[in-house]
CSV table of C-alpha atoms in Angstrom, one decimal:
chain,number,residue,atom,x,y,z
A,1,MET,CA,-16.0,-38.6,-28.1
A,2,SER,CA,-16.6,-35.9,-30.8
A,3,THR,CA,-17.9,-36.4,-34.5
A,4,ILE,CA,-15.1,-37.1,-36.5
A,5,TYR,CA,-13.7,-34.2,-38.5
A,6,HIS,CA,-11.0,-33.6,-41.2
A,7,PHE,CA,-9.3,-31.0,-43.3
A,8,LYS,CA,-6.8,-30.7,-45.8
A,9,THR,CA,-2.9,-30.0,-44.3
A,10,MET,CA,-0.9,-27.6,-45.9
A,11,PRO,CA,0.9,-28.3,-49.7
A,12,ILE,CA,4.0,-29.3,-49.5
A,13,SER,CA,7.0,-26.8,-49.1
A,14,SER,CA,7.7,-25.8,-53.0
A,15,PRO,CA,8.5,-22.8,-54.9
A,16,LYS,CA,5.4,-23.8,-57.2
A,17,SER,CA,3.2,-25.0,-54.3
A,18,TYR,CA,0.8,-22.5,-52.6
A,19,PRO,CA,-2.5,-22.6,-50.3
A,20,LYS,CA,-5.0,-21.0,-52.7
A,21,ARG,CA,-6.4,-18.6,-50.0
A,22,ILE,CA,-4.7,-17.9,-46.7
A,23,ALA,CA,-7.6,-15.5,-44.2
A,24,ILE,CA,-5.7,-13.5,-41.9
A,25,VAL,CA,-8.3,-11.9,-39.0
A,26,GLY,CA,-6.9,-9.9,-35.9
A,27,ASP,CA,-8.6,-9.1,-32.5
A,28,LEU,CA,-11.8,-10.8,-33.1
A,29,GLY,CA,-13.4,-11.6,-29.7
A,30,LEU,CA,-17.1,-13.0,-29.6
A,31,THR,CA,-19.4,-10.3,-30.6
A,32,TYR,CA,-22.0,-9.3,-33.3
A,33,ASN,CA,-19.2,-8.1,-35.2
A,34,THR,CA,-17.3,-11.8,-35.0
A,35,THR,CA,-20.3,-13.5,-36.2
A,36,SER,CA,-20.2,-11.0,-39.6
A,37,THR,CA,-16.2,-11.3,-40.0
A,38,VAL,CA,-16.7,-15.2,-39.6
A,39,SER,CA,-19.3,-15.1,-41.9
A,40,HIS,CA,-17.7,-13.1,-44.5
A,41,LEU,CA,-14.4,-14.9,-44.3
A,42,MET,CA,-15.9,-18.7,-44.6
A,43,GLY,CA,-17.5,-17.6,-47.7
A,44,ASN,CA,-14.1,-16.8,-48.9
A,45,ASN,CA,-13.3,-21.0,-48.4
A,46,PRO,CA,-9.6,-20.4,-46.9
A,47,ASP,CA,-7.3,-23.1,-46.8
A,48,LEU,CA,-5.5,-21.7,-43.8
A,49,VAL,CA,-6.4,-18.7,-41.0
A,50,LEU,CA,-3.6,-16.8,-39.2
A,51,LEU,CA,-5.2,-15.2,-36.0
A,52,VAL,CA,-2.5,-12.4,-35.2
A,53,GLY,CA,-3.3,-12.1,-31.7
A,54,ASP,CA,-6.2,-11.1,-29.3
A,55,VAL,CA,-8.6,-14.0,-29.5
A,56,THR,CA,-11.3,-14.0,-26.6
A,57,TYR,CA,-10.8,-10.9,-24.5
A,58,ALA,CA,-11.7,-13.4,-21.9
A,59,ASN,CA,-9.6,-10.7,-19.8
A,60,LEU,CA,-12.5,-8.4,-19.6
A,61,TYR,CA,-15.1,-10.4,-18.4
A,62,LEU,CA,-15.2,-10.6,-14.3
A,63,THR,CA,-15.6,-13.8,-13.1
A,64,ASN,CA,-19.3,-13.8,-12.8
A,65,GLY,CA,-18.8,-13.4,-16.6
A,66,THR,CA,-20.5,-9.8,-17.4
A,67,GLY,CA,-18.0,-7.1,-18.7
A,68,SER,CA,-15.5,-5.0,-17.2
A,69,ASP,CA,-13.0,-2.6,-19.4
A,70,CYS,CA,-10.7,-2.8,-16.3
A,71,TYR,CA,-10.7,-5.8,-13.9
A,72,SER,CA,-8.1,-4.3,-11.2
A,73,CYS,CA,-10.5,-1.7,-11.0
A,74,SER,CA,-13.5,-3.6,-9.9
A,75,PHE,CA,-11.5,-6.1,-8.0
A,76,PRO,CA,-8.8,-3.9,-6.6
A,77,ASP,CA,-7.7,-6.0,-3.7
A,78,THR,CA,-7.8,-9.3,-5.2
A,79,PRO,CA,-4.5,-10.8,-5.9
A,80,ILE,CA,-5.6,-13.5,-8.4
A,81,HIS,CA,-7.0,-12.1,-11.7
A,82,GLU,CA,-8.1,-15.5,-13.5
A,83,THR,CA,-10.8,-13.5,-15.6
A,84,TYR,CA,-13.4,-15.2,-17.0
A,85,GLN,CA,-11.9,-18.5,-18.6
A,86,PRO,CA,-15.4,-20.0,-19.6
A,87,ARG,CA,-15.5,-17.2,-22.4
A,88,TRP,CA,-12.4,-19.3,-23.9
A,89,ASP,CA,-15.4,-22.4,-23.9
A,90,TYR,CA,-17.7,-20.1,-25.7
A,91,TRP,CA,-15.6,-19.0,-28.3
A,92,GLY,CA,-14.3,-22.3,-29.0
A,93,ARG,CA,-18.1,-23.3,-29.6
A,94,TYR,CA,-18.8,-20.8,-31.7
A,95,MET,CA,-15.4,-21.0,-34.0
A,96,GLN,CA,-16.0,-24.9,-34.5
A,97,PRO,CA,-17.8,-25.0,-37.8
A,98,LEU,CA,-14.8,-23.0,-39.1
A,99,VAL,CA,-11.9,-24.4,-36.8
A,100,SER,CA,-12.7,-28.2,-37.3
A,101,LYS,CA,-12.3,-28.1,-41.0
A,102,ILE,CA,-9.7,-25.2,-41.9
A,103,PRO,CA,-6.2,-25.0,-39.7
A,104,ILE,CA,-5.5,-22.4,-37.7
A,105,MET,CA,-2.6,-20.4,-36.4
A,106,VAL,CA,-2.9,-18.1,-34.1
A,107,LEU,CA,-0.6,-15.7,-32.1
A,108,GLU,CA,-0.3,-14.0,-28.5
A,109,GLY,CA,-1.8,-10.5,-28.3
A,110,ASN,CA,-1.8,-8.3,-25.0
A,111,HIS,CA,-5.3,-9.9,-23.9
A,112,GLU,CA,-3.9,-13.6,-24.0
A,113,ILE,CA,-1.6,-11.9,-21.2
A,114,GLU,CA,-4.0,-12.6,-18.3
A,115,GLU,CA,-1.7,-12.1,-15.3
A,116,GLN,CA,-2.8,-14.6,-12.8
A,117,ALA,CA,-1.4,-15.7,-9.2
A,118,GLU,CA,2.5,-16.9,-9.0
A,119,ASN,CA,3.0,-14.8,-11.7
A,120,GLN,CA,1.5,-16.7,-14.7
A,121,THR,CA,0.8,-15.1,-17.6
A,122,PHE,CA,-0.7,-16.7,-21.1
A,123,ALA,CA,-1.9,-20.1,-19.3
A,124,ALA,CA,-5.2,-20.2,-21.5
A,125,TYR,CA,-3.4,-19.8,-24.8
A,126,ARG,CA,-0.8,-22.0,-24.0
A,127,SER,CA,-3.2,-24.7,-22.8
A,128,ARG,CA,-5.7,-24.1,-26.1
A,129,PHE,CA,-3.6,-24.1,-29.3
A,130,ALA,CA,-1.0,-26.2,-30.5
A,131,PHE,CA,2.4,-24.8,-31.7
A,132,PRO,CA,5.4,-26.1,-34.0
A,133,SER,CA,7.7,-24.2,-31.3
A,134,LYS,CA,9.9,-27.6,-31.1
A,135,GLU,CA,9.4,-28.3,-34.9
A,136,SER,CA,10.9,-24.8,-35.5
A,137,GLY,CA,13.3,-24.5,-33.2
A,138,SER,CA,11.9,-22.5,-30.5
A,139,SER,CA,12.1,-22.7,-26.5
A,140,SER,CA,8.7,-21.0,-26.3
A,141,PRO,CA,4.9,-21.2,-27.5
A,142,LEU,CA,5.1,-17.3,-28.1
A,143,TYR,CA,7.0,-17.5,-31.1
A,144,TYR,CA,7.3,-19.9,-33.9
A,145,SER,CA,7.6,-20.7,-37.7
A,146,PHE,CA,6.1,-22.5,-40.2
A,147,ASN,CA,6.0,-23.4,-43.7
A,148,ALA,CA,2.6,-23.4,-46.2
A,149,GLY,CA,3.4,-24.4,-49.6
A,150,GLY,CA,6.3,-21.9,-50.7
A,151,ILE,CA,5.9,-19.1,-47.7
A,152,HIS,CA,7.9,-19.6,-44.4
A,153,PHE,CA,5.8,-17.9,-41.8
A,154,ILE,CA,7.5,-16.4,-38.7
A,155,MET,CA,5.1,-15.9,-35.8
A,156,LEU,CA,6.9,-13.3,-33.5
A,157,GLY,CA,5.4,-12.3,-29.8
A,158,GLY,CA,5.2,-9.1,-29.2
A,159,TYR,CA,5.0,-9.5,-25.2
A,160,VAL,CA,8.1,-11.4,-24.8
A,161,ALA,CA,11.7,-10.5,-24.6
A,162,TYR,CA,12.4,-9.3,-27.8
A,163,ASN,CA,16.3,-7.7,-27.7
A,164,LYS,CA,19.5,-9.0,-29.2
A,165,SER,CA,20.7,-10.4,-26.1
A,166,ASP,CA,17.3,-12.6,-25.9
A,167,ASP,CA,16.2,-15.9,-26.5
A,168,GLN,CA,13.6,-15.0,-29.2
A,169,TYR,CA,15.9,-12.6,-31.3
A,170,MET,CA,18.8,-15.4,-31.6
A,171,TRP,CA,15.9,-17.5,-32.4
A,172,LEU,CA,14.8,-15.6,-35.1
A,173,GLU,CA,18.1,-14.9,-36.6
A,174,LYS,CA,18.6,-18.2,-36.6
A,175,ASP,CA,15.0,-19.4,-38.1
A,176,LEU,CA,15.7,-16.2,-40.7
A,177,ALA,CA,19.6,-17.9,-42.2
A,178,ASN,CA,18.1,-21.0,-42.7
A,179,VAL,CA,14.8,-19.8,-44.8
A,180,ASP,CA,15.9,-21.3,-48.3
A,181,ARG,CA,14.2,-18.8,-50.8
A,182,THR,CA,14.8,-21.8,-53.4
A,183,VAL,CA,11.9,-23.1,-51.4
A,184,THR,CA,9.7,-20.6,-50.0
A,185,PRO,CA,10.5,-17.7,-51.9
A,186,TRP,CA,7.8,-15.6,-49.6
A,187,LEU,CA,8.4,-14.7,-46.1
A,188,VAL,CA,6.0,-13.2,-43.9
A,189,ALA,CA,6.0,-12.1,-40.5
A,190,THR,CA,3.3,-11.8,-37.9
A,191,TRP,CA,2.8,-10.1,-34.4
A,192,HIS,CA,0.1,-8.4,-32.6
A,193,PRO,CA,1.0,-4.6,-32.1
A,194,PRO,CA,2.1,-2.9,-35.2
A,195,TRP,CA,4.9,-0.9,-36.2
A,196,TYR,CA,3.6,1.2,-38.6
A,197,SER,CA,0.2,2.5,-38.0
A,198,THR,CA,-1.2,5.6,-37.9
A,199,TYR,CA,-4.4,5.7,-35.7
A,200,THR,CA,-4.2,7.5,-32.2
A,201,ALA,CA,-4.5,4.4,-31.0
A,202,HIS,CA,-1.6,2.6,-29.7
A,203,TYR,CA,0.4,4.8,-31.2
A,204,ARG,CA,4.3,3.6,-31.6
A,205,GLU,CA,3.7,1.6,-28.4
A,206,ALA,CA,5.8,-1.3,-30.2
A,207,GLU,CA,8.2,1.2,-30.9
A,208,CYS,CA,11.2,-0.8,-28.9
A,209,MET,CA,10.6,-3.8,-30.9
A,210,LYS,CA,10.8,-2.3,-33.8
A,211,VAL,CA,14.2,-0.9,-32.8
A,212,ALA,CA,15.3,-4.0,-32.0
A,213,MET,CA,14.0,-6.2,-34.9
A,214,GLU,CA,13.6,-4.1,-37.9
A,215,GLU,CA,17.1,-4.1,-39.3
A,216,LEU,CA,16.9,-7.4,-39.1
A,217,LEU,CA,13.8,-8.3,-40.5
A,218,TYR,CA,14.9,-5.9,-43.9
A,219,GLU,CA,18.2,-7.5,-44.1
A,220,TYR,CA,16.7,-11.0,-44.6
A,221,GLY,CA,14.2,-9.4,-47.1
A,222,VAL,CA,10.8,-10.3,-45.8
A,223,ASP,CA,8.0,-9.5,-47.8
A,224,LEU,CA,5.2,-8.9,-45.7
A,225,VAL,CA,3.9,-8.0,-42.5
A,226,PHE,CA,0.5,-8.8,-40.6
A,227,ASN,CA,-0.4,-6.8,-37.1
A,228,GLY,CA,-3.7,-6.5,-35.2
A,229,HIS,CA,-4.0,-4.6,-31.9
A,230,VAL,CA,-5.3,-1.3,-33.7
A,231,HIS,CA,-8.5,-1.9,-33.8
A,232,ALA,CA,-8.9,-0.3,-37.9
A,233,TYR,CA,-7.7,-1.8,-41.3
A,234,GLU,CA,-4.0,0.0,-42.7
A,235,ARG,CA,-1.5,-0.9,-45.2
A,236,SER,CA,1.7,0.6,-45.5
A,237,ASN,CA,3.9,1.3,-49.1
A,238,ARG,CA,6.8,-0.6,-49.2
A,239,VAL,CA,8.9,0.8,-46.0
A,240,TYR,CA,12.4,0.7,-43.7
A,241,ASN,CA,12.7,2.9,-40.8
A,242,TYR,CA,9.7,5.3,-41.4
A,243,THR,CA,11.0,6.3,-45.1
A,244,LEU,CA,9.8,4.8,-48.2
A,245,ASP,CA,12.2,2.1,-49.6
A,246,PRO,CA,11.5,-0.2,-52.7
A,247,CYS,CA,13.2,-3.0,-51.0
A,248,GLY,CA,11.4,-2.4,-47.6
A,249,LEU,CA,8.7,-4.4,-45.8
A,250,VAL,CA,4.6,-3.8,-46.6
A,251,HIS,CA,3.3,-3.6,-43.1
A,252,ILE,CA,-1.0,-4.6,-43.1
A,253,THR,CA,-2.9,-4.2,-39.7
A,254,VAL,CA,-5.9,-5.7,-39.6
A,255,GLY,CA,-7.4,-5.7,-36.0
A,256,ASP,CA,-10.7,-5.2,-37.1
A,257,GLY,CA,-12.2,-8.6,-36.3
A,258,GLY,CA,-14.9,-7.8,-34.0
A,259,ASN,CA,-13.2,-7.2,-30.8
A,260,ARG,CA,-15.9,-6.2,-27.6
A,261,GLU,CA,-14.1,-2.5,-27.3
A,262,LYS,CA,-14.0,0.4,-29.7
A,263,MET,CA,-13.2,0.8,-33.3
A,264,ALA,CA,-10.3,3.1,-33.4
A,265,ILE,CA,-11.3,6.0,-35.5
A,266,GLU,CA,-8.8,8.7,-34.7
A,267,HIS,CA,-5.1,9.4,-36.6
A,268,ALA,CA,-2.2,10.9,-34.8
A,269,ASP,CA,-1.9,13.5,-37.6
A,270,GLU,CA,-4.9,15.1,-37.2
A,271,PRO,CA,-5.2,18.4,-35.1
A,272,GLY,CA,-4.8,18.0,-31.5
A,273,LYS,CA,-5.0,14.2,-31.7
A,274,CYS,CA,-1.0,13.3,-31.4
A,275,PRO,CA,-0.9,11.2,-28.3
A,276,GLU,CA,1.7,12.5,-25.3
A,277,PRO,CA,5.3,10.8,-25.8
A,278,SER,CA,5.2,9.6,-22.4
A,279,SER,CA,1.8,7.7,-22.9
A,280,THR,CA,2.6,5.4,-25.6
A,281,PRO,CA,5.1,2.6,-24.5
A,282,ASP,CA,3.4,-0.5,-24.1
A,283,LYS,CA,2.4,-1.3,-20.2
A,284,PHE,CA,3.3,-4.4,-19.9
A,285,MET,CA,6.9,-4.5,-21.8
A,286,GLY,CA,7.6,-1.3,-20.4
A,287,GLY,CA,10.9,0.9,-22.3
A,288,PHE,CA,10.7,4.0,-24.3
A,289,CYS,CA,11.9,4.2,-27.7
A,290,ALA,CA,9.8,6.8,-29.3
A,291,TYR,CA,11.4,10.1,-29.7
A,292,ASN,CA,10.7,12.8,-32.0
A,293,PHE,CA,11.5,12.2,-35.9
A,294,THR,CA,14.9,13.8,-36.6
A,295,SER,CA,14.5,13.7,-40.9
A,296,GLY,CA,11.7,14.0,-43.3
A,297,PRO,CA,8.5,15.7,-43.2
A,298,ALA,CA,7.9,15.4,-39.4
A,299,ALA,CA,11.4,16.3,-38.1
A,300,GLY,CA,11.4,17.6,-34.6
A,301,ASN,CA,8.0,16.1,-34.1
A,302,PHE,CA,6.3,13.1,-32.6
A,303,CYS,CA,3.4,12.6,-35.2
A,304,TRP,CA,3.2,13.7,-38.6
A,305,ASP,CA,0.7,16.3,-39.3
A,306,GLN,CA,-0.7,15.1,-42.8
A,307,GLN,CA,-1.2,10.8,-43.5
A,308,PRO,CA,2.3,10.0,-43.3
A,309,GLU,CA,3.7,8.7,-47.2
A,310,TYR,CA,4.3,5.4,-46.0
A,311,SER,CA,0.5,5.0,-45.1
A,312,ALA,CA,-1.4,3.8,-48.7
A,313,TYR,CA,-4.8,3.1,-46.9
A,314,ARG,CA,-6.4,3.1,-43.6
A,315,GLU,CA,-10.2,2.8,-42.9
A,316,SER,CA,-12.0,2.1,-39.5
A,317,SER,CA,-14.3,-0.9,-40.8
A,318,PHE,CA,-14.7,-4.4,-39.4
A,319,GLY,CA,-13.7,-6.9,-41.8
A,320,HIS,CA,-10.9,-9.7,-42.7
A,321,GLY,CA,-8.2,-10.3,-45.3
A,322,ILE,CA,-7.2,-12.7,-48.1
A,323,LEU,CA,-3.8,-13.5,-49.4
A,324,GLU,CA,-3.3,-15.3,-52.6
A,325,VAL,CA,-0.1,-16.3,-53.1
A,326,LYS,CA,0.1,-16.7,-57.0
A,327,ASN,CA,4.0,-17.8,-57.9
A,328,GLU,CA,7.5,-17.0,-56.7
A,329,THR,CA,7.0,-13.1,-57.1
A,330,HIS,CA,2.7,-11.9,-57.3
A,331,ALA,CA,0.7,-12.3,-54.3
A,332,LEU,CA,-2.4,-10.9,-54.5
A,333,TRP,CA,-4.0,-9.6,-51.1
A,334,THR,CA,-7.7,-8.3,-50.6
A,335,TRP,CA,-9.4,-6.9,-47.6
A,336,HIS,CA,-13.1,-7.6,-47.2
A,337,ARG,CA,-14.9,-5.2,-45.2
A,338,ASN,CA,-18.4,-6.7,-43.2
A,339,GLN,CA,-20.8,-3.8,-44.5
A,340,ASP,CA,-19.8,-5.1,-48.2
A,341,MET,CA,-21.3,-7.9,-50.0
A,342,TYR,CA,-19.3,-11.1,-49.9
A,343,ASN,CA,-17.8,-11.0,-53.3
A,344,LYS,CA,-16.6,-7.2,-52.8
A,345,ALA,CA,-13.4,-5.9,-51.6
A,346,GLY,CA,-12.4,-2.8,-49.9
A,347,ASP,CA,-8.7,-2.7,-50.7
A,348,THR,CA,-7.0,-4.8,-53.4
A,349,ILE,CA,-3.6,-4.8,-54.3
A,350,TYR,CA,-1.0,-7.1,-55.8
A,351,ILE,CA,2.5,-7.5,-53.5
A,352,VAL,CA,5.3,-8.0,-56.1
A,353,ARG,CA,8.8,-9.5,-55.2
A,354,GLN,CA,11.7,-8.0,-56.6
A,355,PRO,CA,14.6,-10.7,-55.5
A,356,GLU,CA,17.1,-9.5,-58.4
A,357,LYS,CA,17.0,-5.6,-57.4
A,358,CYS,CA,16.6,-6.2,-53.5
A,359,PRO,CA,19.5,-8.8,-52.7
A,360,ILE,CA,19.5,-10.5,-49.2
A,361,LYS,CA,21.5,-12.4,-46.5
A,362,PRO,CA,22.2,-15.8,-48.4
A,363,LYS,CA,20.8,-19.2,-47.1
A,364,VAL,CA,23.9,-20.4,-43.8
A,365,ASN,CA,24.2,-23.7,-44.8
């Protein structure tokens, strides 16, 4: 039997009650940078941790435990791609001092797909974490929702069907319609691949998901979005359909947790760094939705020629973020770089809700 552990549950759902600090991190893995990130994160004493995908990178390790950036290249003839499952165990043991005391909520990234025999996917991910799918009316562990005090979190799946006729979209529409903003004023959505990233890596890769779901999230007044996938930090201004909008969503990418892949450095708006459009769609999900812009400063082009106006701040450094919701309308966001001292922030901003200026669809009774 293990040692007995204890943790503090989330405060009751109420517009006056919030977790003191919520740590948000993505693309964590198990590297030297991971240890620095987790150390800094624990130093901020969070009440809740959100891990927005790419947990262990077990799929980049061969069955003998050595690393490989391309499993199918190393073993082109094998029908089974189980990856190196002990990597999950290593990660779990390393994370125990944190996750045995602090609740952690996880969503899947592309490195959790782990395609195996008989078309199995997400097998390790489904087995190693608990998800309130049934409690939130979801039929899948790949998307679900939960409350943490006066915040309603929506955890979406970037690697499961998301069009209007698909189960995830219909679940999302129902979940949004049932949110009571008098009880949970804050509405926060997370998924792995970002919609608003200006880095060349994964540029406009999730455009089809954006096309399918952005309008719905906008109509229901989602306040904040957190993503990973791109191995860098970026925060947007309030934006909708690539246009500045005072009622739009703030998108924050925190894919800088410590992964075993390279840091994203190049930006698509730099000379010669705009990717070929046909190379951008996600290979697992397929589809092509990213066309040249039809309006604004980038009209007629696939990329901007300068940092887009919707991109407020971007930096290629490892780190994590802390969200502190103060009341029904104000939340403090701080991004902490690993190279800084523990009490220093690399990016700080207050996120302000203005429900009187941005009407939303009413709750369905």
